[in-house]
Coordinates of C-alpha atoms in Angstrom, one line a residue:
Chain A
M1 CA 138.6 12.2 82.2
I2 CA 142.1 12.5 83.6
P3 CA 142.5 16.3 82.5
A4 CA 139.1 17.2 83.8
Q5 CA 140.0 15.7 87.1
A6 CA 142.9 17.6 86.9
S7 CA 141.2 20.9 86.2
C8 CA 138.8 20.3 89.3
Q9 CA 141.8 20.1 91.5
K10 CA 143.1 23.6 90.8
P11 CA 141.7 26.3 92.8
P12 CA 139.8 28.9 90.3
V13 CA 142.3 31.7 91.3
R14 CA 141.8 33.9 88.0
S15 CA 138.0 33.6 88.1
L16 CA 137.9 34.4 91.9
T17 CA 140.1 37.3 91.3
A18 CA 137.6 38.5 88.5
A19 CA 134.8 38.2 91.3
H20 CA 136.9 40.1 93.7
T21 CA 137.4 42.8 91.0
A22 CA 133.8 42.9 90.0
V23 CA 132.6 43.4 93.5
E24 CA 135.3 46.1 94.1
K25 CA 134.1 47.9 91.2
A26 CA 130.5 47.9 92.4
R27 CA 131.5 49.2 95.6
S28 CA 133.8 51.8 94.1
A29 CA 131.0 53.3 92.0
G30 CA 128.8 53.6 95.2
A31 CA 126.8 50.4 95.4
A32 CA 126.9 50.5 99.2
R33 CA 124.5 53.8 98.8
Y34 CA 122.6 53.0 95.7
S35 CA 122.3 49.1 95.9
P36 CA 123.2 48.1 99.3
E37 CA 121.3 44.8 99.4
E38 CA 122.5 43.7 96.2
L39 CA 126.2 44.6 97.1
K40 CA 126.0 42.9 100.5
Q41 CA 124.6 39.8 98.7
A42 CA 127.5 39.8 96.5
E43 CA 130.2 40.2 99.4
E44 CA 128.2 37.4 101.3
N45 CA 128.6 35.0 98.5
L46 CA 132.2 35.8 98.0
R47 CA 133.1 35.0 101.5
Q48 CA 131.0 31.7 100.9
V49 CA 133.3 31.2 97.8
E50 CA 136.4 32.0 99.9
R51 CA 135.3 29.5 102.9
A52 CA 134.6 26.9 100.1
I53 CA 138.0 27.3 98.5
A54 CA 139.8 27.2 101.7
K55 CA 137.8 23.9 102.7
E56 CA 138.9 22.2 99.3
S57 CA 141.9 23.5 99.7
G58 CA 142.8 21.8 103.0
R59 CA 141.9 18.3 101.6
F60 CA 144.1 15.9 100.0
P61 CA 145.0 17.0 96.4
F62 CA 143.3 14.1 94.6
R63 CA 140.4 14.5 96.4
R64 CA 139.8 18.2 96.0
D65 CA 136.8 19.6 93.7
Y66 CA 136.4 23.1 93.0
Q67 CA 133.2 22.7 90.5
A68 CA 130.8 23.7 93.0
T69 CA 133.0 27.0 93.8
D70 CA 133.1 27.7 90.0
T71 CA 129.3 27.9 90.1
L72 CA 129.6 30.2 93.3
I73 CA 131.9 32.4 91.8
E74 CA 129.7 33.0 88.6
E75 CA 127.1 33.9 90.9
V76 CA 129.0 36.4 92.8
K77 CA 130.2 38.0 89.6
F78 CA 126.6 38.2 88.4
L79 CA 125.5 39.8 91.5
A80 CA 128.3 42.2 91.4
V81 CA 127.5 43.3 87.8
R82 CA 124.0 43.6 88.9
A83 CA 124.9 45.6 91.8
L84 CA 127.1 48.0 89.5
R85 CA 124.4 48.5 86.8
L86 CA 121.7 49.2 89.4
T87 CA 124.0 51.7 91.0
L88 CA 124.8 53.5 87.9
D89 CA 121.0 53.5 87.1
R90 CA 120.0 54.6 90.4
E91 CA 122.8 57.4 90.7
S92 CA 121.7 58.6 87.1
R93 CA 117.9 58.6 88.4
A94 CA 118.8 60.3 91.7
R95 CA 120.8 62.9 89.8
R96 CA 117.9 63.5 87.4
D97 CA 115.4 63.6 90.0
A98 CA 117.2 65.9 92.5
G99 CA 117.7 68.3 89.4
T100 CA 114.2 68.2 88.6
Q101 CA 113.1 68.6 92.2
I102 CA 115.3 71.5 92.9
E103 CA 114.0 73.3 89.8
D104 CA 110.3 72.7 91.0
L105 CA 111.1 74.0 94.4
R106 CA 112.9 77.2 92.8
G107 CA 109.7 77.7 90.9
C108 CA 107.0 76.9 93.4
L109 CA 108.8 79.0 96.0
V110 CA 109.0 82.0 93.7
R111 CA 105.5 81.7 92.9
A112 CA 104.5 81.2 96.7
Q113 CA 106.4 84.0 97.7
G114 CA 104.4 86.3 95.0
I115 CA 101.0 85.0 95.9
K116 CA 102.0 85.4 99.8
R117 CA 102.9 89.1 99.1
Y118 CA 99.8 89.8 97.7
L119 CA 97.4 87.4 100.0
A120 CA 98.8 87.4 103.3
P121 CA 101.9 89.4 103.6
T122 CA 101.5 89.5 107.4
D123 CA 101.0 85.5 108.0
R124 CA 104.0 84.4 110.1
S125 CA 103.5 80.8 109.6
L126 CA 103.6 81.0 106.1
A127 CA 106.6 83.1 106.4
E128 CA 108.1 80.3 108.4
S129 CA 107.5 77.6 105.7
L130 CA 108.8 79.7 102.9
V131 CA 111.9 80.7 104.8
G132 CA 112.6 77.0 105.9
A133 CA 111.9 76.0 102.0
G134 CA 114.4 78.7 101.0
V135 CA 117.0 77.1 103.5
D136 CA 116.3 73.5 101.8
L137 CA 117.0 74.8 98.3
E138 CA 120.1 76.0 99.3
V139 CA 121.2 72.9 101.2
A140 CA 120.0 71.0 98.0
E141 CA 122.0 72.9 95.8
K142 CA 125.2 72.4 98.0
R143 CA 124.7 68.4 98.0
I144 CA 124.2 68.4 94.3
A145 CA 127.5 70.2 94.1
E146 CA 128.9 67.6 96.3
K147 CA 127.4 64.9 94.1
D148 CA 125.5 63.6 97.0
F149 CA 122.1 63.4 95.0
P150 CA 120.2 61.3 97.3
G151 CA 121.1 64.0 99.9
A152 CA 119.9 66.7 97.3
L153 CA 116.7 64.8 96.7
A154 CA 116.0 64.7 100.6
S155 CA 116.4 68.3 100.9
A156 CA 114.6 69.6 98.0
G157 CA 111.8 67.0 98.7
S158 CA 111.5 68.8 102.4
G159 CA 111.4 72.2 100.8
L160 CA 108.7 71.2 98.3
E161 CA 106.6 69.6 101.2
R162 CA 106.8 73.1 103.0
V163 CA 106.0 75.1 100.0
R164 CA 103.1 72.9 98.9
K165 CA 101.7 73.2 102.7
A166 CA 102.2 77.0 102.1
E167 CA 100.4 76.8 98.6
Q168 CA 97.3 74.8 100.2
Q169 CA 97.1 77.6 102.9
L170 CA 97.3 80.4 99.9
L171 CA 94.9 78.6 97.8
S172 CA 92.2 78.4 100.8
A173 CA 92.8 81.9 101.2
M174 CA 92.1 82.6 97.5
V175 CA 89.0 80.7 97.3
R176 CA 87.6 82.8 100.3
Y177 CA 87.9 85.9 97.9
S178 CA 85.7 84.4 95.3
S179 CA 82.7 83.9 97.7
H180 CA 83.9 87.1 99.8
P181 CA 80.5 88.8 101.6
D182 CA 81.6 92.1 99.9
L183 CA 81.8 90.6 96.3
P184 CA 78.5 92.4 95.4
S185 CA 79.6 95.8 96.7
W186 CA 83.0 95.3 94.7
T187 CA 81.2 94.5 91.5
K188 CA 78.6 97.4 92.0
W189 CA 81.7 100.0 92.5
V190 CA 83.5 98.6 89.4
D191 CA 80.5 98.7 87.3
Q192 CA 79.5 102.4 88.6
A193 CA 83.3 103.3 87.6
L194 CA 83.1 101.8 84.1
K195 CA 79.8 103.2 83.7
S196 CA 80.8 106.7 84.3
S197 CA 83.8 106.0 82.1
R198 CA 81.5 105.1 79.3
G199 CA 79.1 107.6 79.7
H200 CA 81.3 110.7 79.8
E201 CA 84.1 109.4 77.3
A202 CA 86.2 109.9 80.2
V203 CA 88.6 107.7 82.4
A204 CA 88.0 105.5 85.4
L205 CA 90.6 103.8 87.5
V206 CA 89.8 100.5 89.2
V207 CA 92.5 99.2 91.9
D208 CA 92.4 95.3 92.4
K209 CA 93.9 94.9 96.0
L210 CA 94.2 90.9 95.7
R211 CA 96.0 91.2 92.5
R212 CA 97.9 94.5 93.4
R213 CA 96.7 95.9 90.1
L214 CA 95.7 99.4 89.2
T215 CA 93.6 99.4 85.7
V216 CA 92.8 102.3 83.7
Y217 CA 89.5 102.4 81.4
R218 CA 88.9 104.8 79.0
S219 CA 85.2 104.7 77.4
G220 CA 84.6 101.6 79.0
K221 CA 87.7 99.8 77.6
K222 CA 90.8 98.8 79.5
T223 CA 93.8 101.0 78.1
A224 CA 96.5 100.3 80.9
T225 CA 97.5 98.1 84.0
Y226 CA 100.1 99.0 86.5
P227 CA 101.3 96.7 89.4
V228 CA 100.6 98.7 92.8
D229 CA 102.0 98.6 96.2
L230 CA 99.2 99.1 99.2
G231 CA 98.9 99.5 103.0
S232 CA 101.1 97.4 105.2
G233 CA 97.5 96.5 106.6
G234 CA 97.6 94.0 103.6
M235 CA 94.3 92.6 102.5
G236 CA 92.3 94.2 105.4
R237 CA 89.8 96.9 104.5
K238 CA 90.6 100.5 106.2
L239 CA 88.0 101.3 108.8
R240 CA 90.0 103.7 110.9
S241 CA 93.2 105.8 111.1
G242 CA 96.4 104.1 112.0
D243 CA 95.2 100.6 110.8
D244 CA 97.5 101.2 107.7
A245 CA 94.9 99.3 105.5
T246 CA 93.9 100.5 101.9
P247 CA 90.4 101.4 102.1
E248 CA 87.5 99.9 99.5
G249 CA 84.9 101.8 97.9
F250 CA 83.8 104.1 95.3
Y251 CA 85.9 107.4 95.3
R252 CA 86.8 110.2 93.2
I253 CA 90.0 112.3 92.9
D254 CA 89.7 115.4 94.9
A255 CA 93.0 117.0 94.1
I256 CA 96.1 116.5 92.0
R257 CA 99.6 117.3 93.3
G258 CA 102.8 117.3 91.0
P259 CA 106.5 117.2 91.8
G260 CA 107.5 119.3 94.5
Q261 CA 104.0 119.5 96.1
T262 CA 104.4 115.7 97.6
R263 CA 106.8 114.0 99.0
Y264 CA 105.8 110.9 97.0
Y265 CA 106.7 112.6 93.5
R266 CA 103.1 112.8 92.4
A267 CA 99.9 112.2 94.2
F268 CA 96.0 111.9 93.6
L269 CA 94.2 112.6 96.7
L270 CA 91.1 110.6 97.1
D271 CA 87.7 111.9 98.8
Y272 CA 88.2 109.0 101.5
P273 CA 86.6 108.9 103.9
N274 CA 83.1 108.8 101.9
A275 CA 79.7 108.7 103.5
Q276 CA 79.5 105.0 103.2
D277 CA 82.9 104.8 105.0
R278 CA 81.8 107.3 107.8
R279 CA 78.6 105.1 108.3
R280 CA 80.8 101.9 108.6
F281 CA 83.3 103.5 111.0
E282 CA 80.2 104.9 113.3
Q283 CA 78.8 101.4 113.2
A284 CA 81.9 99.8 114.4
R285 CA 82.4 102.5 117.2
R286 CA 79.0 101.7 118.4
R287 CA 79.9 98.0 118.7
G288 CA 83.2 99.0 120.3
E289 CA 85.4 97.8 117.6
V290 CA 87.5 100.8 117.4
P291 CA 89.7 102.3 120.3
R292 CA 88.5 105.3 121.9
G293 CA 89.2 108.8 120.2
A294 CA 89.9 107.0 116.9
D295 CA 88.4 108.4 113.5
P296 CA 88.2 107.2 110.1
G297 CA 91.5 108.7 109.0
G298 CA 92.0 110.4 105.6
L299 CA 94.5 111.6 103.2
I300 CA 94.4 108.4 101.0
E301 CA 96.2 109.1 97.7
I302 CA 97.4 107.1 94.8
H303 CA 101.0 108.4 94.8
G304 CA 104.6 107.7 93.2
E305 CA 107.6 105.9 94.9
G306 CA 106.0 102.7 94.7
G307 CA 107.3 99.7 92.6
R308 CA 108.8 98.1 95.8
D309 CA 107.2 94.8 95.5
L310 CA 105.9 95.3 99.1
D311 CA 102.8 96.5 100.8
W312 CA 104.3 99.4 102.9
T313 CA 102.2 102.6 102.4
K314 CA 99.8 103.6 105.4
G315 CA 96.7 102.9 103.1
C316 CA 97.5 104.7 100.0
V317 CA 98.3 103.3 96.6
A318 CA 101.6 103.5 95.3
L319 CA 103.0 103.1 92.0
R320 CA 106.3 103.6 90.2
N321 CA 107.0 107.3 89.3
E322 CA 106.9 106.7 85.6
E323 CA 103.6 105.3 85.9
M324 CA 102.4 108.2 88.0
D325 CA 103.6 110.3 85.0
D326 CA 101.5 108.3 82.5
L327 CA 98.4 108.5 84.7
A328 CA 99.0 112.2 85.2
Q329 CA 98.3 112.6 81.7
V330 CA 94.9 111.1 81.7
V331 CA 93.4 111.8 85.1
K332 CA 91.8 114.9 86.4
V333 CA 89.8 116.1 89.7
G334 CA 86.6 114.0 89.7
T335 CA 88.1 110.9 87.9
P336 CA 86.4 108.1 89.5
V337 CA 88.3 105.4 91.4
A338 CA 86.9 101.9 92.5
I339 CA 89.2 100.2 95.2
V340 CA 87.9 96.6 95.5
G341 CA 89.3 93.6 97.4
Y342 CA 88.8 91.5 94.4
D343 CA 87.4 92.4 90.9
P344 CA 85.4 89.9 89.5
R345 CA 85.3 91.1 86.0
S346 CA 89.0 90.0 85.7
G347 CA 87.8 86.7 86.4
G348 CA 90.6 84.3 84.9
D349 CA 93.4 86.8 84.9
P350 CA 96.1 86.0 87.0
Chain B
M1 CA 173.8 3.7 109.3
N2 CA 174.4 7.1 110.9
R3 CA 174.3 8.7 107.6
T4 CA 171.0 7.5 106.7
W5 CA 169.4 8.8 110.1
F6 CA 171.2 12.2 109.5
C7 CA 169.4 12.1 105.7
F8 CA 166.1 11.2 107.4
G9 CA 166.4 14.0 109.8
V10 CA 167.1 16.4 107.4
L11 CA 164.2 15.4 105.4
L12 CA 162.1 15.3 108.3
V13 CA 163.2 19.3 109.2
A14 CA 162.9 20.3 105.6
L15 CA 159.4 18.8 105.4
A16 CA 158.3 20.4 108.8
M17 CA 159.7 23.8 107.1
V18 CA 157.5 23.3 104.1
V19 CA 154.5 22.3 106.1
A20 CA 155.1 25.4 108.3
C21 CA 155.4 27.9 105.6
G22 CA 152.7 26.5 103.6
K23 CA 149.8 26.9 106.6
P24 CA 147.5 29.4 105.6
P25 CA 147.7 32.6 108.1
Q26 CA 144.1 32.1 109.4
E27 CA 144.8 34.2 112.4
D28 CA 146.1 36.9 110.5
M29 CA 143.3 36.8 108.2
D30 CA 140.6 36.9 111.1
S31 CA 142.5 39.8 112.7
A32 CA 142.5 42.0 109.5
K33 CA 138.6 40.9 109.1
A34 CA 138.1 41.9 112.5
A35 CA 139.8 45.3 112.1
L36 CA 137.7 45.8 108.9
E37 CA 134.5 45.3 110.6
E38 CA 135.6 47.6 113.4
A39 CA 136.1 50.3 110.9
R40 CA 132.8 49.5 109.4
T41 CA 131.1 49.7 112.9
A42 CA 133.0 52.9 113.4
Q43 CA 130.9 54.0 110.1
A44 CA 134.2 54.6 108.2
D45 CA 132.2 54.1 105.1
K46 CA 130.6 57.2 105.9
W47 CA 133.2 59.4 107.6
A48 CA 136.1 58.1 106.0
S49 CA 134.9 56.6 102.6
A50 CA 138.2 56.9 100.9
E51 CA 140.3 55.3 103.6
F52 CA 137.7 52.4 104.3
Q53 CA 137.7 51.9 100.3
A54 CA 141.7 51.5 100.5
A55 CA 141.4 49.0 103.4
E56 CA 139.0 47.0 101.6
G57 CA 141.1 47.0 98.4
S58 CA 144.0 45.8 100.9
M59 CA 141.9 43.2 102.3
N60 CA 141.0 42.1 98.8
D61 CA 144.4 42.0 97.6
A62 CA 145.4 39.9 100.5
Q63 CA 142.6 37.5 99.8
A64 CA 143.6 37.2 96.2
E65 CA 147.1 36.3 97.3
M66 CA 146.0 33.5 99.8
D67 CA 143.7 32.2 97.2
A68 CA 146.9 32.2 94.7
Q69 CA 149.1 30.5 97.3
S70 CA 146.5 27.8 98.2
Q71 CA 146.8 26.3 94.8
K72 CA 150.5 26.0 95.0
W73 CA 152.3 22.9 95.9
M74 CA 155.0 24.7 97.7
K75 CA 153.1 27.3 99.5
N76 CA 154.6 30.5 100.7
Y77 CA 152.2 32.9 102.6
D78 CA 154.9 35.3 103.5
K79 CA 153.6 37.8 101.0
T80 CA 150.0 37.2 102.3
K81 CA 151.0 37.8 105.8
Q82 CA 152.2 41.3 104.5
L83 CA 149.4 42.0 102.7
L84 CA 147.2 41.0 105.7
A85 CA 149.1 43.2 108.0
K86 CA 148.7 46.2 105.5
A87 CA 145.2 45.3 105.4
K88 CA 144.7 45.3 109.1
Q89 CA 146.6 48.6 109.5
D90 CA 144.7 50.4 106.5
A91 CA 141.5 49.4 108.3
E92 CA 142.9 50.7 111.7
S93 CA 143.7 53.9 109.7
A94 CA 140.2 54.0 108.4
K95 CA 138.6 53.6 112.0
S96 CA 140.7 56.4 113.4
A97 CA 140.2 58.7 110.4
A98 CA 136.4 58.1 110.7
A99 CA 136.5 59.1 114.3
T100 CA 138.7 62.1 113.8
N101 CA 136.5 63.3 110.5
K102 CA 133.3 62.7 112.7
E103 CA 134.5 64.9 115.5
S104 CA 135.6 67.5 113.1
A105 CA 132.4 67.4 111.3
K106 CA 130.7 67.6 114.7
Q107 CA 133.1 70.6 115.8
A108 CA 132.2 72.2 112.3
A109 CA 128.4 71.8 112.8
T110 CA 128.5 73.1 116.4
A111 CA 130.4 76.2 115.3
G112 CA 128.2 76.6 112.2
I113 CA 125.1 76.7 114.7
A114 CA 126.8 79.2 117.1
D115 CA 128.0 81.6 114.2
A116 CA 124.4 81.2 112.8
T117 CA 123.0 81.9 116.4
S118 CA 125.0 85.0 116.7
A119 CA 124.2 86.2 113.3
L120 CA 120.6 85.9 114.0
E121 CA 120.8 87.8 117.3
A122 CA 123.0 90.4 115.5
A123 CA 119.9 90.9 112.9
K124 CA 117.5 91.0 115.5
T125 CA 119.1 93.7 117.4
A126 CA 119.8 95.4 114.3
L127 CA 116.1 95.1 113.6
K128 CA 115.1 96.5 117.0
G129 CA 117.2 99.6 116.5
A130 CA 115.9 100.1 113.0
P131 CA 114.1 103.6 112.5
V132 CA 110.4 102.8 112.0
G133 CA 108.9 105.1 109.4
K134 CA 106.3 104.9 106.7
D135 CA 108.8 103.7 104.4
T136 CA 110.4 101.2 106.5
K137 CA 107.6 99.7 108.5
A138 CA 106.4 97.1 106.1
D139 CA 110.2 96.1 105.3
L140 CA 110.9 95.6 108.8
A141 CA 107.7 93.5 109.5
L142 CA 109.0 91.1 106.6
F143 CA 112.5 91.0 108.0
S144 CA 110.9 90.2 111.5
Q145 CA 109.0 87.3 109.9
D146 CA 112.0 86.1 108.0
L147 CA 114.2 86.1 111.3
D148 CA 111.4 83.8 113.1
G149 CA 111.5 81.5 110.0
L150 CA 115.1 81.6 110.2
A151 CA 115.1 80.9 114.1
T152 CA 112.7 77.8 113.5
T153 CA 115.3 76.5 110.8
L154 CA 118.1 76.7 113.2
T155 CA 116.3 74.6 115.7
E156 CA 116.0 71.9 113.0
A157 CA 119.8 72.2 112.4
Q158 CA 120.2 71.7 116.3
T159 CA 117.9 68.6 116.1
A160 CA 120.2 67.2 113.2
M161 CA 122.8 67.1 115.6
G162 CA 121.1 65.0 118.0
S163 CA 121.0 62.3 115.1
E164 CA 124.4 62.9 114.0
D165 CA 123.6 64.2 110.5
Y166 CA 126.3 67.0 111.4
N167 CA 126.8 67.9 107.5
G168 CA 122.9 68.4 107.4
A169 CA 123.1 70.7 110.6
R170 CA 126.3 72.6 109.4
D171 CA 124.9 73.2 105.8
K172 CA 121.4 74.5 107.3
A173 CA 123.1 76.7 109.9
S174 CA 125.4 78.2 107.0
S175 CA 122.5 79.1 105.1
V176 CA 120.6 80.5 107.9
K177 CA 123.8 82.6 108.9
E178 CA 123.9 83.8 105.4
K179 CA 120.4 84.7 105.1
A180 CA 120.6 86.7 108.6
D181 CA 123.8 88.4 107.6
S182 CA 122.0 89.5 104.4
I183 CA 119.0 91.1 106.7
K184 CA 121.3 92.8 109.0
Q185 CA 123.1 94.3 106.0
Q186 CA 119.9 95.6 104.5
I187 CA 118.8 97.0 107.8
D188 CA 122.1 98.8 108.4
E189 CA 122.1 100.1 104.9
A190 CA 118.5 101.3 105.2
A191 CA 119.4 102.9 108.7
A192 CA 122.5 104.8 107.1
K193 CA 120.5 105.8 104.0
R194 CA 117.6 107.5 106.3
A195 CA 120.7 109.1 108.7
G196 CA 122.3 110.5 105.4
A197 CA 118.9 111.6 104.4
K198 CA 118.3 113.4 107.9
K199 CA 121.4 115.1 107.8
K200 CA 120.9 116.7 104.5
K201 CA 117.4 118.1 105.7

């Protein structure tokens, strides 16, 4: 009884120091950031313990009883350990999540930029979203290097939000193509080119504007595909000179120019404008949709100096020079060329 | 009799001294705690985290020493007072460092935004003067879109300044500057290449 009474009279200095150390350890591990509530509670309880000890210490030695403070100290230690564990867990999760989000953002950004280039190269609001997302990505990478994982997560999250908004816009644009009013014409022109290729054991070319792709068919079978650059008018259909759009229709190669005969390495001149293009232009002119003195334009070619991953021509279709060399082996004057907004035959192809 | 009174007096003085030394320095403790709280209010945990942690550590040392003394029969709080004075000083240093660091962060962000604004302007000027041709028109259109996007992001950086997110503002501005510089460089290179090609002709 007497030893028990004596132990109750002695302040629990060692365990109090251990509680202080536990709280300090949680704080040093970053509990203020990752488990602020738990740390605050541990600190508050620690202050309560200190007040209780001070109160007991002020009493007459034989009346002191530190039993209640022992329990409080155990609580503080428990809370501090909990704060530390949560801190380590949350920090580790934040690090992992930030890494994943950054990877997601990087992937989405590349994909969205690629689709934008095909689908809406001139859309400024999309460009704004994607530029902002690019900045967010860089900031997130800086934050992760500084081990500021919540900061990295926030920046990557903001970037992903922008990219997803852009993706939604792009998706809506894409859906519009699968139900485009010109779809029957596009299907007809592709069929016409393929039929021509099958009938004469010859070659036909199909340019899919949406996919920025030229496909070579021989005897009705696909033999090669090449990426292409189009007119800077993007997905718009050529109507008149100066609109820098690539025309859509069924054409034939009119003339073939080799190196030295064109500034674009090699060129296959198309018979644009054909009768249908002229008719369309006349209708637009009568409706007052074209400027005074305008004409349907001409000199539309499939030519070299392409491969820029950019729509830069004035309406022509540009390929890399080495791919023009390949094409030059198989085409001749009269080879049919179908240029369509979207080739429905390629259905699931990206 | 006189000798007895003398001994009694000495005993009283000694007892008074023991009692005086044995009194916990509550005023010092309150003062140190107040200094630490002030440092916290000045966001020292954010802007001078190392200094703030050191102040908290000093405070804990002082508290531990005070606890240790409180159990002794012959209490001596001299060391506690020293530790409390150190804790107070550390807290004041943390507060001062927080103010300094916050101000530097603000200045760095302001300078970063100014640099990014100049870089954007320089890129826009280069874009206006760039030769437009079939080969360059599409590139220039894309650069123009990118510069517009960067201008919007720079506005976000300025907004971040308003909410005292100086590091966020600085990093955004730095990224904007980097991208604007890169665009200007590409425009300059394209212009130089074109000028070279013209000379050859």
